[in-house]
Amino acid sequence: MFSVCEISELIKNKKISVKEITTHYLNKIEENKELNSFITICHEKALEKAQKLDNQKEKTGALFGIPYACKDNICTKGVRTTCASNMLKDFVPFYNAHVIDKLSQSVLLGKTNMDEFGMGSFCKNSCFGETKNPHNKSKTSGGSSGGSAAAVTSGQAAFALGSDTGGSVRLPAALCGCVGFKPSYGAISRYGLISFASSLDCIGILSNNVSDAEKVFLNVLGKDAKDMTSKNVSPAKTLKKLNIGIPKEYLENCEKAIEEQLFIVAHKLEKAGHNIETCSLKTTEYIVPSYRIISSAEASSNLARFDGIRFGLCKEGRTWEETLIKTRSQGFGTEVKSRMLLGNFVLKAENYNEYYEKAVLARNKIRIDFKQAFEKYDFLLTPTTHRTASDIEKYPESFSEMCLGGANLAYLPAISLNAGFYNQMPFGIQLIGAENADFDLLYAGKQLEELCNEL
Amino acid sequence: MNYKASVGLEVHVELLTQTKIFCSCKNEFGGKENTRCCPVCMGFPGTLPVLNEKAVELCVRAGLALNCKINEAFCMARKNYFYPDLPKAYQISQDKKPVCENGFLDTKYGRVGILNIHIEEDAAKLVHKDGKTLVDYNRSGVPLIEIVTAPDIHSKEQVNEFLQNLKKLLKSISVSDCNMQEGSLRCDVNISMQKENDNTLGERCEYKNINTFKGAVNAVEFEIKRQTEILNFGGKVERETRKWDDIKKESTILRKKENIADYCYFEEPDIPLIKISPETLIKIKETMPENSHQKKQRYMKEFLLSDYDAELLSQNYSELFEEAVKADANAKETANIILGNISKLINEGKKLTFGGDKLAELLLLQDKKIINKTIAKQVLEKMFESGESPEKIVSENNLAQITDTEKIKEIVLKTLSENQKAVLEYKQGKKQTFSFLLGKALEKSEKRANVQLLQEILKSMLDNKKAV
């Protein structure tokens, strides 16, 4: 398993060419076909790009020549972008997402599998089949960025891009055993990310260590004129002694082994001189309902543009309405339809006050709750999930969303990293930071990672 | 039973920005289909809107000119519905926090309240061809303001005046060219009837997308009649959306109450709350052109022009007028010549090829009596043709006024000798022949004789005439 740093060194010291490292990864992709991590593999384009980079005179930048994978809901010019949906099965964008432009010195290996339009926690809602967990092929990789997590963990890419709307980067990262970083909302431009829930969507990074995630983040972050919600995050503060809170609500119903490990890590943090204690986030019970309502409402609006006229699937009827109905009935999977119906329902005039408005009010309360916590603590430490991939699917999806949705609702950065194995399956612990404190979070993540590696 | 009509309008006005509201495509009219569009205004997946600041500025201008309160912060909202001309299947508009609120526009029939003015994007255009319907995205994303009035309009005449006043106002502050033929001004009309002394509004009917003033007036007239008839027969007016046919002069039902759309409005998450700082507001106030109403008031006060003259000048000739006055021309004389001979020539199709400075020159020549009024008219016509300066025209064509009394005496003598019969008639007491003789003398002078002198000399010669 190569880290981004290692590859970078090898390339800079001319020990390996970009073409060679790219070929290495393409072979790895071939070897791991069974996992079904990729929807589209850019065999030729990747090698062409690698050659071009090798021929370049200037070879600067931390990500120069690094081969990466990209979730299939991020627009890549000239490369099919499907959102794992029949609706976009043959859609080839003629424009790049901002984040892809920022990675112009790296090599795109291919587009990874996901839950359709980002809706799902187990990577099972894809029209291209499910992605398997590299640690146990009969288990889920988690979702919705399942393909990206599986690819990174099994060495098919040096790093991968994903998207996180309610935990979709952190959840699969935890179940597959890699690092999953969700920055503050707006820290990475959403231009070119096919929207699921606009006020919750974040582009996230999956990698094998926190340092790699930081390197990628540095390369793609920043205010983008094409995205009004994008912004610059704060520079790093010098942190010596960390104040960490463990919200007790996040421990309810957690697998014993995961909870125990969390406290072992907490103990180590204490020994290393940091301050750590349990705390309470009373609004935790509103996270899942608020998330469900807001994300469904926004999704029902964002996905309305798929009508068969300009792009994507078109199933013609005798009238425009018929075309619309046929196209959308056949183009969307069941989960997507279900969420759009819910979204539509909560936005209807007679339901608005009862559902959507309440969800927005709840969101605000959740945001304030976190803000108050961050007046006392630098970070919050929680399990990423309550179960491993072994049995997580036995529980309803909301069970998985509980620890994750808060960071999306409150626009906060959060990172999941591997904390150990239970019955041979990995699990993760999560650090949540204050809004815009992304670099502080990454710093703390590195400390935590060191401690976890000692276990 | 007497019924009173209450009419409210929702006027959609396209803004005079260089580019569209959320992308950098050019904001223009006409041209080949689908040549001014991009992934953003075509709603391609992954694209995001970026709000055009100029559109906001023009909306604020409209708000200021219509006496509205400008909100310190406003947000955009999604109006969701499916239609082939709406690429995202939602229109980005405003709902709860518009840019401007609570203003008014006066008409001679009374004040009309403006509930709000909000910014939104225009939809694409549907083109029906060979039994098919095609979509032209050139218009998709063009910035609009929607001006929503209170139901304070009570007659078709007032509808017309409101729209005329609104158009003049918005044109004068360069918010829109209000060109209805090009679709840059359209309106929806809401009409309800209530009993004469009743304050509660009756059920309203809505007419959508009327694109001529005449159409709006005719629709209102028709609807008032239709609703009055229903009420007089003891029936109930139902809430409906109707379509106006200005050729047949009738309306048909588009949608009944049950099918009135629920647009599922919610705050646009892709556009953050926009704040208008006090400094920005001041800057907009200071840099906005004087609106036509303000101009008219100023002309009346500063130049002591009549209401009528000030109205006409401020609407159509403000630039020419102000330039001339700046070049020291007399305001009243300038107004007269513009509203007289100049507007006459323009109405005949002539193009204005000179500026106020040349007009001022012409008036000065007239004042100095270098040319008389008749010659001035000729010079003016030549100015229209060539755009040349009046001084040049006068000297090149030898049009300067004759003020030399000796010369005038010569002309008069010649005239009298050539028109002996008329002279005789005058002497016999027919005083009218004086004008005839004056006319002849003027002609003899090629119209260049100073009329006053000519009159004096002619009279004295006729009255004191000794046999010549």
mmCIF file of N, CA and C in Angstrom, chain A residues 75 91 94-95 190-194 198-199 225-229 301-302 304-306 309-311 320 324 328 347-349 352 356, chain B residues 39-40 42-51 78 80 82-84 87-90 96 137 262 264-266 269-272 274:
data_model
loop_
_atom_site.group_PDB
_atom_site.id
_atom_site.type_symbol
_atom_site.label_atom_id
_atom_site.label_comp_id
_atom_site.label_asym_id
_atom_site.label_seq_id
_atom_site.Cartn_x
_atom_site.Cartn_y
_atom_site.Cartn_z
ATOM 1 N N CYS A 75 -18.659 15.285 -11.815
ATOM 2 C CA CYS A 75 -18.540 15.397 -13.273
ATOM 3 C C CYS A 75 -17.103 15.416 -13.752
ATOM 4 N N PHE A 91 -24.460 9.232 -19.604
ATOM 5 C CA PHE A 91 -24.212 10.673 -19.567
ATOM 6 C C PHE A 91 -22.712 10.962 -19.521
ATOM 7 N N PHE A 94 -19.619 17.511 -20.529
ATOM 8 C CA PHE A 94 -18.626 18.233 -21.322
ATOM 9 C C PHE A 94 -17.977 19.326 -20.478
ATOM 10 N N TYR A 95 -18.047 19.145 -19.163
ATOM 11 C CA TYR A 95 -17.414 20.110 -18.260
ATOM 12 C C TYR A 95 -16.890 19.310 -17.060
ATOM 13 N N ARG A 190 -18.608 22.766 -4.627
ATOM 14 C CA ARG A 190 -19.546 21.721 -5.089
ATOM 15 C C ARG A 190 -19.836 21.814 -6.577
ATOM 16 N N TYR A 191 -19.185 22.761 -7.271
ATOM 17 C CA TYR A 191 -19.472 22.894 -8.695
ATOM 18 C C TYR A 191 -19.072 21.609 -9.408
ATOM 19 N N GLY A 192 -20.015 20.966 -10.032
ATOM 20 C CA GLY A 192 -19.709 19.727 -10.746
ATOM 21 C C GLY A 192 -20.084 18.487 -9.948
ATOM 22 N N LEU A 193 -20.384 18.638 -8.667
ATOM 23 C CA LEU A 193 -20.905 17.523 -7.880
ATOM 24 C C LEU A 193 -22.406 17.482 -8.152
ATOM 25 N N ILE A 194 -22.891 16.342 -8.639
ATOM 26 C CA ILE A 194 -24.307 16.259 -8.984
ATOM 27 C C ILE A 194 -25.099 16.239 -7.680
ATOM 28 N N SER A 198 -28.449 19.930 -1.518
ATOM 29 C CA SER A 198 -27.501 21.033 -1.685
ATOM 30 C C SER A 198 -26.939 21.630 -0.404
ATOM 31 N N SER A 199 -27.731 21.671 0.671
ATOM 32 C CA SER A 199 -27.224 22.324 1.878
ATOM 33 C C SER A 199 -26.477 21.347 2.772
ATOM 34 N N ALA A 225 -15.454 30.823 -7.551
ATOM 35 C CA ALA A 225 -16.424 31.790 -8.067
ATOM 36 C C ALA A 225 -17.667 31.111 -8.639
ATOM 37 N N LYS A 226 -17.555 29.838 -8.998
ATOM 38 C CA LYS A 226 -18.699 29.144 -9.607
ATOM 39 C C LYS A 226 -19.646 28.557 -8.557
ATOM 40 N N ASP A 227 -19.270 28.646 -7.273
ATOM 41 C CA ASP A 227 -20.101 28.092 -6.200
ATOM 42 C C ASP A 227 -20.245 29.127 -5.095
ATOM 43 N N MET A 228 -21.424 29.725 -4.984
ATOM 44 C CA MET A 228 -21.621 30.801 -4.016
ATOM 45 C C MET A 228 -21.541 30.319 -2.569
ATOM 46 N N THR A 229 -21.710 29.003 -2.358
ATOM 47 C CA THR A 229 -21.671 28.513 -0.979
ATOM 48 C C THR A 229 -20.259 28.099 -0.568
ATOM 49 N N SER A 301 -36.254 18.231 -5.251
ATOM 50 C CA SER A 301 -36.117 19.387 -6.129
ATOM 51 C C SER A 301 -34.926 19.238 -7.069
ATOM 52 N N ASN A 302 -33.777 18.776 -6.515
ATOM 53 C CA ASN A 302 -32.565 18.656 -7.320
ATOM 54 C C ASN A 302 -32.702 17.636 -8.440
ATOM 55 N N ALA A 304 -35.445 16.885 -10.019
ATOM 56 C CA ALA A 304 -36.580 17.152 -10.907
ATOM 57 C C ALA A 304 -36.121 17.496 -12.322
ATOM 58 N N ARG A 305 -34.860 17.912 -12.460
ATOM 59 C CA ARG A 305 -34.386 18.323 -13.786
ATOM 60 C C ARG A 305 -34.225 17.151 -14.754
ATOM 61 N N PHE A 306 -34.289 15.934 -14.249
ATOM 62 C CA PHE A 306 -34.100 14.779 -15.133
ATOM 63 C C PHE A 306 -35.421 14.449 -15.802
ATOM 64 N N ILE A 309 -35.155 15.636 -21.646
ATOM 65 C CA ILE A 309 -35.090 16.587 -22.765
ATOM 66 C C ILE A 309 -33.663 16.894 -23.203
ATOM 67 N N ARG A 310 -32.802 17.219 -22.229
ATOM 68 C CA ARG A 310 -31.474 17.681 -22.629
ATOM 69 C C ARG A 310 -30.364 16.658 -22.413
ATOM 70 N N PHE A 311 -30.517 15.756 -21.457
ATOM 71 C CA PHE A 311 -29.441 14.830 -21.131
ATOM 72 C C PHE A 311 -30.056 13.620 -20.445
ATOM 73 N N TRP A 320 -45.493 15.353 -23.860
ATOM 74 C CA TRP A 320 -44.378 15.698 -22.991
ATOM 75 C C TRP A 320 -44.548 15.083 -21.599
ATOM 76 N N LEU A 324 -42.090 12.496 -19.648
ATOM 77 C CA LEU A 324 -41.596 12.803 -18.312
ATOM 78 C C LEU A 324 -41.838 11.634 -17.363
ATOM 79 N N ARG A 328 -38.838 9.126 -15.953
ATOM 80 C CA ARG A 328 -38.521 9.146 -14.531
ATOM 81 C C ARG A 328 -38.896 7.833 -13.855
ATOM 82 N N LEU A 347 -42.814 19.161 1.528
ATOM 83 C CA LEU A 347 -42.776 20.537 1.027
ATOM 84 C C LEU A 347 -44.146 21.062 0.623
ATOM 85 N N LYS A 348 -45.136 20.170 0.577
ATOM 86 C CA LYS A 348 -46.464 20.609 0.164
ATOM 87 C C LYS A 348 -46.982 21.642 1.164
ATOM 88 N N ALA A 349 -47.732 22.590 0.642
ATOM 89 C CA ALA A 349 -48.191 23.703 1.462
ATOM 90 C C ALA A 349 -48.842 23.250 2.766
ATOM 91 N N TYR A 352 -45.962 21.719 5.034
ATOM 92 C CA TYR A 352 -44.717 22.464 5.206
ATOM 93 C C TYR A 352 -44.419 22.799 6.665
ATOM 94 N N TYR A 356 -41.243 20.245 7.131
ATOM 95 C CA TYR A 356 -40.043 20.911 6.659
ATOM 96 C C TYR A 356 -39.616 22.051 7.580
ATOM 97 N N PRO B 39 -24.083 25.276 -19.632
ATOM 98 C CA PRO B 39 -24.581 24.259 -18.708
ATOM 99 C C PRO B 39 -25.402 24.837 -17.542
ATOM 100 N N VAL B 40 -25.054 26.025 -17.068
ATOM 101 C CA VAL B 40 -25.780 26.581 -15.921
ATOM 102 C C VAL B 40 -27.208 26.947 -16.283
ATOM 103 N N MET B 42 -28.884 25.976 -18.700
ATOM 104 C CA MET B 42 -29.617 24.833 -19.238
ATOM 105 C C MET B 42 -29.858 23.781 -18.169
ATOM 106 N N GLY B 43 -29.424 24.075 -16.952
ATOM 107 C CA GLY B 43 -29.712 23.185 -15.834
ATOM 108 C C GLY B 43 -29.022 21.836 -15.884
ATOM 109 N N PHE B 44 -27.834 21.772 -16.449
ATOM 110 C CA PHE B 44 -27.121 20.503 -16.501
ATOM 111 C C PHE B 44 -26.747 20.047 -15.087
ATOM 112 N N PRO B 45 -26.613 18.739 -14.889
ATOM 113 C CA PRO B 45 -26.323 18.241 -13.543
ATOM 114 C C PRO B 45 -24.992 18.751 -13.022
ATOM 115 N N GLY B 46 -24.967 19.107 -11.755
ATOM 116 C CA GLY B 46 -23.721 19.553 -11.128
ATOM 117 C C GLY B 46 -23.472 21.041 -11.238
ATOM 118 N N THR B 47 -24.274 21.761 -12.040
ATOM 119 C CA THR B 47 -24.026 23.201 -12.196
ATOM 120 C C THR B 47 -24.697 23.976 -11.058
ATOM 121 N N LEU B 48 -24.181 25.175 -10.781
ATOM 122 C CA LEU B 48 -24.681 25.980 -9.679
ATOM 123 C C LEU B 48 -24.908 27.421 -10.129
ATOM 124 N N PRO B 49 -25.872 28.123 -9.529
ATOM 125 C CA PRO B 49 -26.150 29.506 -9.917
ATOM 126 C C PRO B 49 -25.224 30.485 -9.208
ATOM 127 N N VAL B 50 -24.793 31.542 -9.914
ATOM 128 C CA VAL B 50 -24.009 32.610 -9.292
ATOM 129 C C VAL B 50 -24.747 33.918 -9.580
ATOM 130 N N LEU B 51 -25.248 34.550 -8.543
ATOM 131 C CA LEU B 51 -26.127 35.707 -8.695
ATOM 132 C C LEU B 51 -25.425 36.922 -9.281
ATOM 133 N N ARG B 78 -36.797 28.533 -4.209
ATOM 134 C CA ARG B 78 -37.116 27.690 -5.368
ATOM 135 C C ARG B 78 -38.617 27.568 -5.503
ATOM 136 N N ASN B 80 -40.994 25.278 -7.398
ATOM 137 C CA ASN B 80 -40.877 23.990 -8.077
ATOM 138 C C ASN B 80 -42.092 23.610 -8.915
ATOM 139 N N PHE B 82 -43.031 21.298 -12.947
ATOM 140 C CA PHE B 82 -42.513 20.699 -14.176
ATOM 141 C C PHE B 82 -43.102 21.425 -15.382
ATOM 142 N N TYR B 83 -42.241 21.847 -16.301
ATOM 143 C CA TYR B 83 -42.711 22.394 -17.570
ATOM 144 C C TYR B 83 -41.544 22.365 -18.535
ATOM 145 N N PRO B 84 -41.766 22.087 -19.790
ATOM 146 C CA PRO B 84 -40.627 21.945 -20.702
ATOM 147 C C PRO B 84 -39.749 23.182 -20.836
ATOM 148 N N PRO B 87 -35.727 24.465 -17.255
ATOM 149 C CA PRO B 87 -34.697 23.418 -17.288
ATOM 150 C C PRO B 87 -34.435 22.724 -15.943
ATOM 151 N N LYS B 88 -34.443 23.450 -14.858
ATOM 152 C CA LYS B 88 -34.151 22.778 -13.593
ATOM 153 C C LYS B 88 -35.415 22.193 -12.962
ATOM 154 N N ALA B 89 -36.554 22.427 -13.566
ATOM 155 C CA ALA B 89 -37.864 22.067 -13.000
ATOM 156 C C ALA B 89 -38.114 22.838 -11.718
ATOM 157 N N TYR B 90 -37.330 23.902 -11.523
ATOM 158 C CA TYR B 90 -37.683 24.891 -10.518
ATOM 159 C C TYR B 90 -37.167 26.234 -11.012
ATOM 160 N N LYS B 96 -40.094 34.504 0.787
ATOM 161 C CA LYS B 96 -40.351 35.157 2.069
ATOM 162 C C LYS B 96 -39.614 36.481 2.266
ATOM 163 N N TYR B 137 -33.176 27.936 -25.412
ATOM 164 C CA TYR B 137 -32.685 28.321 -24.092
ATOM 165 C C TYR B 137 -32.020 29.697 -24.040
ATOM 166 N N ASP B 262 -49.329 23.969 -6.374
ATOM 167 C CA ASP B 262 -48.605 24.131 -5.114
ATOM 168 C C ASP B 262 -47.136 24.076 -5.488
ATOM 169 N N CYS B 264 -44.425 24.289 -3.723
ATOM 170 C CA CYS B 264 -43.439 23.721 -2.786
ATOM 171 C C CYS B 264 -42.240 24.645 -2.584
ATOM 172 N N TYR B 265 -42.506 25.929 -2.373
ATOM 173 C CA TYR B 265 -41.421 26.881 -2.158
ATOM 174 C C TYR B 265 -40.537 26.464 -0.982
ATOM 175 N N PHE B 266 -39.224 26.580 -1.158
ATOM 176 C CA PHE B 266 -38.325 26.520 -0.007
ATOM 177 C C PHE B 266 -37.105 27.357 -0.339
ATOM 178 N N PRO B 269 -30.944 26.664 -1.418
ATOM 179 C CA PRO B 269 -29.735 26.354 -0.659
ATOM 180 C C PRO B 269 -28.437 26.696 -1.390
ATOM 181 N N ASP B 270 -28.490 26.851 -2.727
ATOM 182 C CA ASP B 270 -27.258 27.130 -3.469
ATOM 183 C C ASP B 270 -26.867 28.599 -3.441
ATOM 184 N N ILE B 271 -27.749 29.462 -2.915
ATOM 185 C CA ILE B 271 -27.432 30.890 -2.850
ATOM 186 C C ILE B 271 -27.604 31.345 -1.401
ATOM 187 N N PRO B 272 -26.514 31.811 -0.771
ATOM 188 C CA PRO B 272 -26.611 32.236 0.619
ATOM 189 C C PRO B 272 -27.419 33.531 0.758
ATOM 190 N N ILE B 274 -28.260 37.203 0.991
ATOM 191 C CA ILE B 274 -27.522 38.338 0.425
ATOM 192 C C ILE B 274 -27.810 39.589 1.251
#
